[in-house]
Amino acid sequence: EEASPELAQEVDEIHWVGLGQLGRCLEALKASGASEAVMAGQVKHRRIFSGIVPDLKLMGVLARLAFQNTDSLIGGVADALGREGITLLSSVAFLHDHLAAPGAMTRSKPSRDERKDIAYGRRIALALAGMDLGQTVVVKERAAVALEAMEGTDEVIRRAGRLAGPGCAVVKVAKPRQDMRFDVPVVGQGTLSAMKEAGARVLAVDAGKTLLIEREAFLAEADQEGLVVWGMGEGEEA
């Protein structure tokens, strides 16, 4: 329901499992003799409300949850894997060369005013992410234009463009207590397309904690479009 059928051409073995079929997922892993697993890709948060039918194993996980937010849901699945003897590894275990680096990753750098927007946006985004609501804030002239909820990064960028027009800065952070096993911040070609559509020039992401999908091509396209991609450090300040 989420993954591309083209994945079957890229792997030695594939099992198609519905979002509600945790039991079937566990059976496939155990049958292969797996003791470790990695989560990759994205499940859109709004799928929570789109009629997923949980099997008995997932119903047991849901019954233990106080909240049905991202951390609770995927964390519950990670715990279920652990109870079956399967350790969930970091999502970036094999992707360290695709992580954001500190500072400018493009030829263009943010201006003094854009750095102020980044610093302001990071403070707002960390508060938002700390409540597991969203990880992206779009800022213009030190005003928060749009905050991410379940719609995802690309849609919040487009909404900001409609509200404030060109010149916004997009700030995406990891959660203050980011579990690197799942829901790691990701940007890709779709992010750049949304920025071009909205007239946003700056994208700031947490260095060392954000995946750049097809990093080399991503940064080449950003350079071609005159965009700024900036890796924020822990002490990013105005």
Coordinates of N, CA and C in Angstrom, one line a residue:
E1 N 0.8 -1.2 0.0 CA 0.0 0.0 0.0 C 0.8 1.3 0.0
E2 N 2.1 1.1 0.3 CA 3.0 2.3 0.4 C 4.2 2.1 -0.5
A3 N 4.8 1.0 -0.5 CA 6.1 0.8 -1.2 C 5.9 0.5 -2.7
S4 N 6.9 0.9 -3.5 CA 6.9 0.8 -4.9 C 7.1 -0.7 -5.4
P5 N 6.3 -1.2 -6.3 CA 6.5 -2.5 -6.8 C 7.9 -2.7 -7.5
E6 N 8.5 -1.6 -7.9 CA 9.8 -1.7 -8.5 C 10.9 -2.2 -7.5
L7 N 10.6 -2.1 -6.2 CA 11.6 -2.6 -5.3 C 11.9 -4.1 -5.5
A8 N 10.9 -4.9 -6.0 CA 11.1 -6.3 -6.3 C 12.3 -6.6 -7.2
Q9 N 12.7 -5.6 -8.0 CA 13.8 -5.7 -9.0 C 15.1 -5.4 -8.3
E10 N 15.1 -4.9 -7.1 CA 16.3 -4.5 -6.4 C 16.8 -5.4 -5.3
V11 N 16.1 -6.4 -4.9 CA 16.4 -7.2 -3.8 C 16.4 -8.7 -4.1
D12 N 17.0 -9.5 -3.3 CA 17.0 -11.0 -3.5 C 15.7 -11.6 -3.2
E13 N 15.0 -11.1 -2.2 CA 13.8 -11.7 -1.7 C 12.9 -10.6 -1.2
I14 N 11.6 -10.7 -1.5 CA 10.7 -9.6 -1.0 C 9.4 -10.3 -0.6
H15 N 8.8 -9.7 0.5 CA 7.5 -10.2 1.0 C 6.6 -8.9 1.1
W16 N 5.4 -9.0 0.5 CA 4.5 -7.8 0.6 C 3.6 -8.0 1.8
V17 N 3.6 -7.0 2.7 CA 2.9 -7.0 3.9 C 2.1 -5.7 4.1
G18 N 0.8 -5.9 4.3 CA 0.0 -4.7 4.5 C 0.3 -4.0 5.8
L19 N -0.1 -2.7 5.9 CA 0.3 -1.9 7.1 C -0.3 -2.5 8.4
G20 N -1.4 -3.2 8.3 CA -1.9 -3.7 9.6 C -1.4 -5.1 9.9
Q21 N -0.6 -5.7 9.1 CA -0.2 -7.1 9.2 C 1.1 -7.3 9.9
L22 N 1.2 -6.9 11.2 CA 2.4 -7.1 11.9 C 2.8 -8.5 12.1
G23 N 1.8 -9.4 12.3 CA 2.0 -10.8 12.5 C 2.7 -11.4 11.3
R24 N 2.2 -11.1 10.1 CA 2.8 -11.6 8.9 C 4.2 -11.1 8.7
C25 N 4.4 -9.9 9.1 CA 5.8 -9.3 9.0 C 6.7 -10.1 9.9
L26 N 6.3 -10.4 11.1 CA 7.1 -11.1 12.1 C 7.4 -12.5 11.6
E27 N 6.4 -13.2 11.0 CA 6.5 -14.5 10.5 C 7.6 -14.6 9.3
A28 N 7.6 -13.5 8.5 CA 8.5 -13.5 7.4 C 10.0 -13.3 7.9
L29 N 10.1 -12.5 8.9 CA 11.5 -12.2 9.4 C 12.0 -13.5 10.1
K30 N 11.1 -14.1 10.9 CA 11.6 -15.3 11.7 C 11.8 -16.5 10.7
A31 N 11.0 -16.6 9.7 CA 11.2 -17.7 8.7 C 12.6 -17.6 8.0
S32 N 13.0 -16.3 7.8 CA 14.3 -16.1 7.1 C 15.5 -16.3 8.1
G33 N 15.2 -16.4 9.4 CA 16.3 -16.5 10.4 C 16.9 -15.2 10.8
A34 N 16.2 -14.1 10.5 CA 16.7 -12.8 10.8 C 16.7 -12.5 12.3
S35 N 17.8 -11.9 12.8 CA 17.9 -11.5 14.2 C 18.0 -10.0 14.2
E36 N 18.1 -9.3 13.1 CA 18.2 -7.9 13.0 C 17.4 -7.4 11.9
A37 N 16.8 -6.1 12.0 CA 16.0 -5.6 10.9 C 16.3 -4.1 10.8
V38 N 16.0 -3.5 9.7 CA 16.1 -2.0 9.5 C 14.9 -1.5 8.8
M39 N 14.3 -0.4 9.3 CA 13.2 0.3 8.7 C 13.7 1.3 7.7
A40 N 13.1 1.3 6.5 CA 13.4 2.2 5.5 C 12.2 2.7 4.8
G41 N 12.2 3.9 4.3 CA 11.0 4.5 3.6 C 10.1 5.2 4.6
Q42 N 8.9 5.4 4.1 CA 8.0 6.3 4.8 C 6.6 5.7 4.8
V43 N 5.9 5.8 5.9 CA 4.5 5.6 6.0 C 3.9 6.9 6.3
K44 N 3.0 7.4 5.5 CA 2.4 8.7 5.7 C 1.5 8.7 6.9
H45 N 1.7 9.7 7.8 CA 1.1 9.8 9.1 C -0.4 9.7 9.0
R46 N -1.0 10.3 7.9 CA -2.4 10.4 7.8 C -3.0 9.0 7.5
R47 N -2.2 8.0 7.2 CA -2.7 6.7 7.0 C -3.3 6.1 8.3
I48 N -3.0 6.7 9.4 CA -3.6 6.3 10.7 C -5.2 6.3 10.6
F49 N -5.7 7.2 9.8 CA -7.1 7.5 9.7 C -7.7 6.9 8.4
S50 N -7.0 6.1 7.7 CA -7.4 5.7 6.3 C -8.0 4.3 6.3
G51 N -8.4 3.7 7.4 CA -9.0 2.4 7.4 C -8.1 1.3 7.5
I52 N -6.9 1.4 8.1 CA -6.0 0.3 8.3 C -6.7 -0.7 9.2
V53 N -6.7 -2.0 8.8 CA -7.3 -3.1 9.7 C -6.2 -3.8 10.3
P54 N -6.0 -3.7 11.7 CA -4.9 -4.3 12.4 C -5.2 -5.8 12.6
D55 N -4.2 -6.6 12.5 CA -4.3 -8.1 12.8 C -4.2 -8.2 14.3
L56 N -4.2 -9.4 14.8 CA -4.2 -9.6 16.3 C -2.9 -9.1 16.9
K57 N -1.8 -9.3 16.2 CA -0.5 -8.9 16.8 C -0.5 -7.4 16.9
L58 N -0.9 -6.7 15.9 CA -0.9 -5.2 15.9 C -1.9 -4.7 16.9
M59 N -3.1 -5.4 17.0 CA -4.1 -5.0 18.0 C -3.5 -5.0 19.4
G60 N -2.6 -6.0 19.7 CA -2.0 -6.1 21.0 C -1.1 -5.0 21.2
V61 N -0.4 -4.5 20.2 CA 0.5 -3.3 20.3 C -0.3 -2.1 20.6
L62 N -1.4 -1.9 19.8 CA -2.2 -0.7 20.0 C -2.8 -0.6 21.3
A63 N -3.2 -1.8 21.9 CA -3.8 -1.8 23.2 C -2.9 -1.3 24.3
R64 N -1.5 -1.3 24.1 CA -0.6 -0.8 25.0 C -0.3 0.7 24.9
L65 N -0.7 1.3 23.9 CA -0.4 2.7 23.6 C -1.2 3.7 24.3
A66 N -0.6 4.7 24.9 CA -1.3 5.8 25.5 C -1.8 6.8 24.4
F67 N -0.9 7.0 23.4 CA -1.2 7.9 22.3 C -0.9 7.2 20.9
Q68 N -1.7 7.6 19.9 CA -1.4 7.0 18.6 C -0.7 8.0 17.7
N69 N 0.5 8.5 18.3 CA 1.3 9.4 17.5 C 2.5 8.5 16.9
T70 N 3.3 9.1 16.1 CA 4.3 8.4 15.4 C 5.3 7.6 16.3
D71 N 5.8 8.3 17.3 CA 6.8 7.6 18.2 C 6.1 6.4 18.9
S72 N 4.9 6.6 19.4 CA 4.2 5.6 20.1 C 3.9 4.4 19.2
L73 N 3.4 4.6 18.0 CA 3.0 3.5 17.1 C 4.3 2.7 16.6
I74 N 5.3 3.4 16.1 CA 6.4 2.7 15.6 C 7.3 2.2 16.7
G75 N 7.3 2.9 17.8 CA 8.0 2.4 19.0 C 7.4 1.1 19.5
G76 N 6.1 1.0 19.5 CA 5.4 -0.2 19.9 C 5.7 -1.3 18.9
V77 N 5.8 -1.1 17.6 CA 6.2 -2.1 16.7 C 7.6 -2.6 17.0
A78 N 8.5 -1.6 17.3 CA 9.9 -1.9 17.6 C 10.0 -2.8 18.8
D79 N 9.2 -2.5 19.8 CA 9.2 -3.4 21.0 C 8.6 -4.8 20.7
A80 N 7.6 -4.8 19.8 CA 7.1 -6.2 19.5 C 8.2 -7.0 18.8
L81 N 9.0 -6.4 17.9 CA 10.1 -7.1 17.2 C 11.1 -7.6 18.3
G82 N 11.4 -6.7 19.2 CA 12.3 -7.1 20.3 C 11.8 -8.3 21.1
R83 N 10.6 -8.4 21.4 CA 10.0 -9.5 22.1 C 10.1 -10.8 21.3
E84 N 10.2 -10.7 20.0 CA 10.4 -11.8 19.2 C 11.8 -12.2 18.8
G85 N 12.7 -11.4 19.5 CA 14.2 -11.7 19.3 C 14.8 -11.0 18.1
I86 N 14.1 -10.0 17.6 CA 14.6 -9.3 16.4 C 15.0 -7.8 16.8
T87 N 16.3 -7.5 16.7 CA 16.7 -6.2 17.1 C 16.6 -5.2 15.9
L88 N 15.9 -4.1 16.2 CA 15.8 -3.1 15.1 C 17.0 -2.1 15.2
L89 N 17.7 -2.1 14.1 CA 18.9 -1.3 14.0 C 18.6 0.2 13.6
S90 N 19.6 1.1 13.7 CA 19.4 2.4 13.2 C 19.0 2.5 11.7
S91 N 18.1 3.3 11.4 CA 17.7 3.5 10.0 C 18.8 4.0 9.1
V92 N 19.8 4.6 9.7 CA 21.0 5.1 8.9 C 22.2 4.2 9.0
A93 N 22.0 3.0 9.5 CA 23.2 2.1 9.8 C 24.0 1.9 8.5
F94 N 23.4 1.9 7.3 CA 24.2 1.7 6.1 C 24.2 3.0 5.2
L95 N 23.8 4.1 5.8 CA 23.5 5.3 5.0 C 24.3 6.6 5.5
H96 N 25.4 6.4 6.2 CA 26.0 7.5 6.8 C 26.5 8.5 5.7
D97 N 26.8 8.0 4.5 CA 27.3 8.9 3.5 C 26.2 9.7 2.9
H98 N 24.9 9.5 3.3 CA 23.8 10.2 2.8 C 23.3 11.2 3.8
L99 N 23.9 11.3 5.0 CA 23.5 12.2 6.0 C 23.9 13.7 5.7
A100 N 23.2 14.6 6.2 CA 23.5 16.0 6.0 C 24.8 16.4 6.8
A101 N 25.6 17.2 6.2 CA 26.9 17.7 6.8 C 26.6 19.1 7.4
P102 N 27.5 19.5 8.4 CA 27.3 20.8 9.0 C 27.6 21.9 8.0
G103 N 26.9 23.0 8.1 CA 27.2 24.2 7.2 C 26.6 24.0 5.8
A104 N 27.2 24.8 4.9 CA 26.7 24.9 3.5 C 27.0 23.6 2.8
M105 N 26.0 23.0 2.2 CA 26.2 21.8 1.3 C 26.1 22.2 -0.1
T106 N 25.7 23.4 -0.4 CA 25.5 23.9 -1.7 C 26.5 25.1 -1.9
R107 N 26.7 25.5 -3.2 CA 27.6 26.6 -3.5 C 27.1 27.9 -2.8
S108 N 25.7 28.1 -2.7 CA 25.1 29.3 -2.1 C 25.0 29.0 -0.6
K109 N 25.2 30.1 0.2 CA 25.1 30.1 1.6 C 24.0 31.0 2.0
P110 N 23.4 30.8 3.2 CA 22.4 31.7 3.7 C 22.9 33.1 4.0
S111 N 22.2 34.1 3.7 CA 22.6 35.5 4.1 C 22.4 35.7 5.6
R112 N 22.8 36.8 6.1 CA 22.7 37.1 7.5 C 21.2 37.0 8.0
D113 N 20.3 37.6 7.2 CA 18.9 37.6 7.5 C 18.4 36.2 7.4
E114 N 18.8 35.4 6.5 CA 18.4 34.0 6.3 C 18.9 33.2 7.5
R115 N 20.1 33.4 8.0 CA 20.6 32.7 9.2 C 19.7 33.0 10.4
K116 N 19.2 34.2 10.5 CA 18.3 34.6 11.6 C 17.0 33.8 11.5
D117 N 16.5 33.7 10.2 CA 15.3 32.9 10.0 C 15.5 31.5 10.4
I118 N 16.7 30.9 10.0 CA 17.0 29.5 10.3 C 17.0 29.3 11.9
A119 N 17.7 30.2 12.6 CA 17.8 30.1 14.0 C 16.4 30.2 14.7
Y120 N 15.6 31.1 14.2 CA 14.2 31.3 14.8 C 13.4 30.0 14.5
G121 N 13.5 29.6 13.2 CA 12.7 28.4 12.8 C 13.1 27.2 13.6
R122 N 14.4 27.0 13.8 CA 14.9 25.9 14.6 C 14.3 25.8 16.0
R123 N 14.2 27.0 16.6 CA 13.6 27.0 18.0 C 12.2 26.5 18.0
I124 N 11.4 27.0 17.0 CA 10.0 26.6 16.8 C 9.9 25.2 16.5
A125 N 10.7 24.7 15.5 CA 10.6 23.3 15.1 C 11.0 22.3 16.2
L126 N 11.9 22.7 17.0 CA 12.3 21.8 18.1 C 11.2 21.6 19.1
A127 N 10.4 22.7 19.4 CA 9.3 22.7 20.3 C 8.2 21.8 19.6
L128 N 8.0 22.0 18.4 CA 7.0 21.2 17.7 C 7.3 19.7 17.6
A129 N 8.6 19.4 17.3 CA 9.0 18.0 17.2 C 9.1 17.4 18.6
G130 N 9.3 18.2 19.6 CA 9.3 17.6 21.0 C 8.0 17.1 21.4
M131 N 6.9 17.6 20.8 CA 5.6 17.1 21.1 C 5.1 16.0 20.1
D132 N 6.1 15.6 19.2 CA 5.8 14.6 18.2 C 4.6 15.0 17.3
L133 N 4.6 16.2 16.9 CA 3.5 16.7 16.0 C 4.0 16.9 14.6
G134 N 5.2 17.4 14.4 CA 5.8 17.6 13.1 C 7.2 18.0 13.3
Q135 N 8.0 18.1 12.2 CA 9.4 18.4 12.3 C 9.8 19.5 11.4
T136 N 8.9 20.1 10.7 CA 9.2 21.2 9.8 C 8.5 22.5 10.1
V137 N 9.2 23.6 10.0 CA 8.6 24.9 10.2 C 9.1 25.8 9.0
V138 N 8.2 26.6 8.4 CA 8.6 27.5 7.3 C 8.4 28.9 7.9
V139 N 9.5 29.7 7.7 CA 9.7 31.0 8.3 C 9.9 32.0 7.2
K140 N 9.4 33.2 7.5 CA 9.7 34.4 6.6 C 9.8 35.6 7.5
E141 N 11.0 36.2 7.4 CA 11.3 37.5 8.2 C 10.9 37.3 9.7
R142 N 11.5 36.2 10.2 CA 11.3 35.8 11.7 C 9.8 35.7 12.1
A143 N 9.0 35.3 11.1 CA 7.6 34.9 11.4 C 7.4 33.5 11.0
A144 N 6.7 32.7 11.8 CA 6.4 31.3 11.5 C 5.2 31.3 10.6
V145 N 5.4 30.9 9.3 CA 4.3 31.0 8.3 C 3.5 29.7 8.4
A146 N 4.1 28.5 8.5 CA 3.4 27.3 8.4 C 4.1 26.2 9.3
L147 N 3.4 25.4 10.0 CA 3.9 24.4 10.9 C 3.4 23.0 10.4
E148 N 4.2 22.0 10.4 CA 3.9 20.7 9.9 C 3.1 20.0 10.9
A149 N 2.0 19.3 10.5 CA 1.3 18.3 11.3 C 1.4 17.0 10.6
M150 N 0.3 16.4 10.1 CA 0.3 15.1 9.4 C 0.5 15.2 7.9
E151 N 0.4 16.4 7.4 CA 0.4 16.5 5.9 C 1.8 16.3 5.3
G152 N 2.9 16.3 6.1 CA 4.2 16.1 5.6 C 4.9 17.3 5.1
T153 N 6.2 17.2 5.0 CA 7.1 18.4 4.7 C 6.7 19.1 3.4
D154 N 6.5 18.3 2.3 CA 6.3 19.0 1.0 C 5.0 19.8 1.0
E155 N 4.0 19.3 1.6 CA 2.7 20.0 1.6 C 2.8 21.2 2.5
V156 N 3.5 21.2 3.6 CA 3.6 22.4 4.4 C 4.4 23.5 3.7
I157 N 5.4 23.1 2.9 CA 6.1 24.1 2.1 C 5.2 24.8 1.1
R158 N 4.4 24.0 0.4 CA 3.5 24.5 -0.6 C 2.5 25.5 0.1
R159 N 2.0 25.1 1.3 CA 1.0 25.9 2.0 C 1.7 27.2 2.4
A160 N 2.9 27.2 2.8 CA 3.6 28.4 3.1 C 3.8 29.4 1.9
G161 N 4.0 28.8 0.8 CA 4.1 29.6 -0.4 C 2.8 30.3 -0.8
R162 N 1.7 29.6 -0.6 CA 0.4 30.2 -0.8 C 0.1 31.3 0.2
L163 N 0.6 31.1 1.4 CA 0.3 32.1 2.4 C 1.2 33.3 2.4
A164 N 2.5 33.1 2.2 CA 3.5 34.2 2.3 C 4.3 34.5 1.0
G165 N 4.1 33.8 0.0 CA 4.8 34.0 -1.3 C 6.3 33.7 -1.2
P166 N 7.1 34.1 -2.2 CA 8.5 33.7 -2.2 C 9.3 34.3 -1.1
G167 N 10.5 33.6 -0.8 CA 11.4 34.1 0.2 C 11.4 33.5 1.5
C168 N 10.7 32.3 1.6 CA 10.6 31.6 2.9 C 11.8 30.7 3.1
A169 N 12.1 30.4 4.3 CA 13.1 29.5 4.7 C 12.5 28.3 5.3
V170 N 12.9 27.1 4.9 CA 12.3 25.8 5.4 C 13.3 25.2 6.4
V171 N 12.8 24.9 7.6 CA 13.6 24.4 8.7 C 13.1 23.1 9.1
K172 N 13.9 22.0 9.0 CA 13.4 20.7 9.4 C 14.4 20.1 10.4
V173 N 13.9 19.6 11.5 CA 14.8 19.1 12.6 C 14.5 17.7 12.9
A174 N 15.4 17.1 13.6 CA 15.2 15.8 14.3 C 14.5 16.1 15.6
K175 N 13.9 15.1 16.1 CA 13.2 15.3 17.4 C 14.3 15.5 18.5
P176 N 14.0 16.2 19.6 CA 15.0 16.4 20.6 C 15.5 15.1 21.2
R177 N 14.7 14.0 21.2 CA 15.2 12.7 21.7 C 15.0 11.7 20.5
Q178 N 15.5 12.1 19.3 CA 15.3 11.3 18.1 C 15.7 9.9 18.3
D179 N 14.8 8.9 18.0 CA 15.2 7.5 18.0 C 15.6 7.2 16.5
M180 N 16.9 7.0 16.3 CA 17.4 6.8 15.0 C 17.0 5.5 14.3
R181 N 16.2 4.7 15.0 CA 15.7 3.5 14.4 C 14.5 3.7 13.5
F182 N 13.8 4.8 13.7 CA 12.7 5.1 12.8 C 12.3 6.6 12.8
D183 N 11.6 7.0 11.8 CA 11.1 8.3 11.6 C 12.2 9.4 11.5
V184 N 13.4 9.0 11.0 CA 14.5 9.9 10.8 C 14.1 10.9 9.8
P185 N 14.4 12.2 10.0 CA 14.1 13.2 9.0 C 14.7 12.9 7.6
V186 N 13.9 13.1 6.6 CA 14.4 12.9 5.2 C 14.0 14.0 4.3
V187 N 14.8 14.4 3.4 CA 14.5 15.3 2.3 C 15.0 14.7 1.0
G188 N 14.3 15.1 -0.1 CA 14.7 14.5 -1.4 C 14.2 15.4 -2.5
Q189 N 14.2 14.9 -3.7 CA 13.8 15.7 -4.9 C 12.4 16.3 -4.7
G190 N 11.5 15.6 -4.1 CA 10.2 16.2 -3.8 C 10.2 17.4 -3.0
T191 N 11.1 17.5 -2.1 CA 11.3 18.7 -1.2 C 11.7 19.9 -2.1
L192 N 12.7 19.6 -3.0 CA 13.1 20.7 -3.8 C 12.0 21.2 -4.8
S193 N 11.2 20.2 -5.3 CA 10.1 20.6 -6.2 C 9.1 21.5 -5.4
A194 N 8.8 21.1 -4.2 CA 7.9 21.9 -3.4 C 8.5 23.3 -3.1
M195 N 9.8 23.4 -2.8 CA 10.4 24.7 -2.6 C 10.3 25.6 -3.8
K196 N 10.6 25.0 -5.0 CA 10.6 25.8 -6.2 C 9.1 26.3 -6.5
E197 N 8.2 25.4 -6.2 CA 6.8 25.8 -6.4 C 6.4 26.9 -5.5
A198 N 6.9 26.9 -4.2 CA 6.6 27.9 -3.2 C 7.4 29.2 -3.3
G199 N 8.6 29.1 -4.0 CA 9.5 30.2 -4.1 C 10.4 30.3 -2.9
A200 N 10.5 29.2 -2.1 CA 11.4 29.1 -1.0 C 12.9 28.9 -1.5
R201 N 13.8 29.6 -0.8 CA 15.2 29.6 -1.3 C 16.1 28.8 -0.4
V202 N 15.8 28.7 0.9 CA 16.7 28.1 1.9 C 16.0 26.8 2.5
L203 N 16.8 25.8 2.6 CA 16.4 24.5 3.3 C 17.5 24.3 4.4
A204 N 17.1 24.3 5.6 CA 18.0 24.0 6.7 C 17.6 22.7 7.4
V205 N 18.5 21.8 7.6 CA 18.2 20.5 8.2 C 19.3 20.2 9.3
D206 N 18.9 19.3 10.2 CA 19.9 18.9 11.3 C 21.0 18.1 10.7
A207 N 22.2 18.6 10.9 CA 23.4 17.8 10.4 C 23.6 16.5 11.2
G208 N 23.9 15.5 10.5 CA 24.2 14.2 11.1 C 22.9 13.4 11.5
K209 N 21.7 14.0 11.3 CA 20.5 13.3 11.7 C 19.4 13.4 10.6
T210 N 19.8 13.9 9.4 CA 18.8 14.0 8.3 C 19.4 13.3 7.1
L211 N 18.6 12.5 6.5 CA 19.0 11.8 5.3 C 18.6 12.6 4.0
L212 N 19.6 12.8 3.1 CA 19.4 13.4 1.8 C 19.3 12.3 0.8
I213 N 18.1 12.0 0.3 CA 17.9 10.9 -0.6 C 18.7 11.2 -1.9
E214 N 19.5 10.2 -2.4 CA 20.4 10.4 -3.5 C 21.1 11.7 -3.4
R215 N 21.9 11.8 -2.3 CA 22.5 13.0 -1.8 C 23.2 13.8 -3.0
E216 N 24.0 13.2 -3.8 CA 24.8 13.9 -4.8 C 23.9 14.5 -5.8
A217 N 22.9 13.8 -6.3 CA 22.0 14.4 -7.3 C 21.1 15.4 -6.6
F218 N 20.7 15.2 -5.4 CA 19.9 16.2 -4.6 C 20.6 17.6 -4.6
L219 N 21.9 17.5 -4.1 CA 22.6 18.8 -4.0 C 23.0 19.4 -5.3
A220 N 23.2 18.6 -6.4 CA 23.4 19.1 -7.7 C 22.2 19.9 -8.2
E221 N 21.0 19.3 -8.0 CA 19.8 20.0 -8.4 C 19.6 21.3 -7.6
A222 N 19.9 21.2 -6.3 CA 19.8 22.5 -5.5 C 20.7 23.6 -6.0
D223 N 21.9 23.2 -6.4 CA 22.8 24.2 -7.0 C 22.3 24.7 -8.3
Q224 N 21.8 23.8 -9.1 CA 21.3 24.3 -10.4 C 20.2 25.3 -10.3
E225 N 19.4 25.1 -9.2 CA 18.2 26.0 -9.0 C 18.6 27.2 -8.1
G226 N 19.8 27.3 -7.7 CA 20.2 28.5 -6.9 C 19.7 28.4 -5.5
L227 N 19.4 27.2 -5.0 CA 18.9 27.0 -3.6 C 20.0 26.8 -2.6
V228 N 19.7 27.1 -1.4 CA 20.7 26.9 -0.3 C 20.2 25.7 0.5
V229 N 21.2 24.8 0.7 CA 20.9 23.6 1.7 C 22.0 23.7 2.8
W230 N 21.5 23.9 4.0 CA 22.3 24.2 5.1 C 22.2 23.2 6.2
G231 N 23.3 22.7 6.7 CA 23.3 21.7 7.8 C 23.4 22.4 9.2
M232 N 22.4 22.3 10.0 CA 22.4 23.0 11.3 C 23.2 22.2 12.4
G233 N 24.0 22.8 13.2 CA 24.7 22.2 14.3 C 23.8 22.3 15.5
E234 N 24.3 21.7 16.6 CA 23.5 21.7 17.9 C 23.3 23.1 18.4
G235 N 24.3 24.0 18.2 CA 24.2 25.3 18.8 C 23.8 26.4 17.8
E236 N 23.0 26.1 16.9 CA 22.6 27.0 15.8 C 21.8 28.2 16.5
E237 N 22.4 29.4 16.4 CA 21.7 30.5 17.1 C 21.7 31.7 16.1
A238 N 20.8 32.6 16.4 CA 20.6 33.9 15.6 C 21.9 34.7 15.8

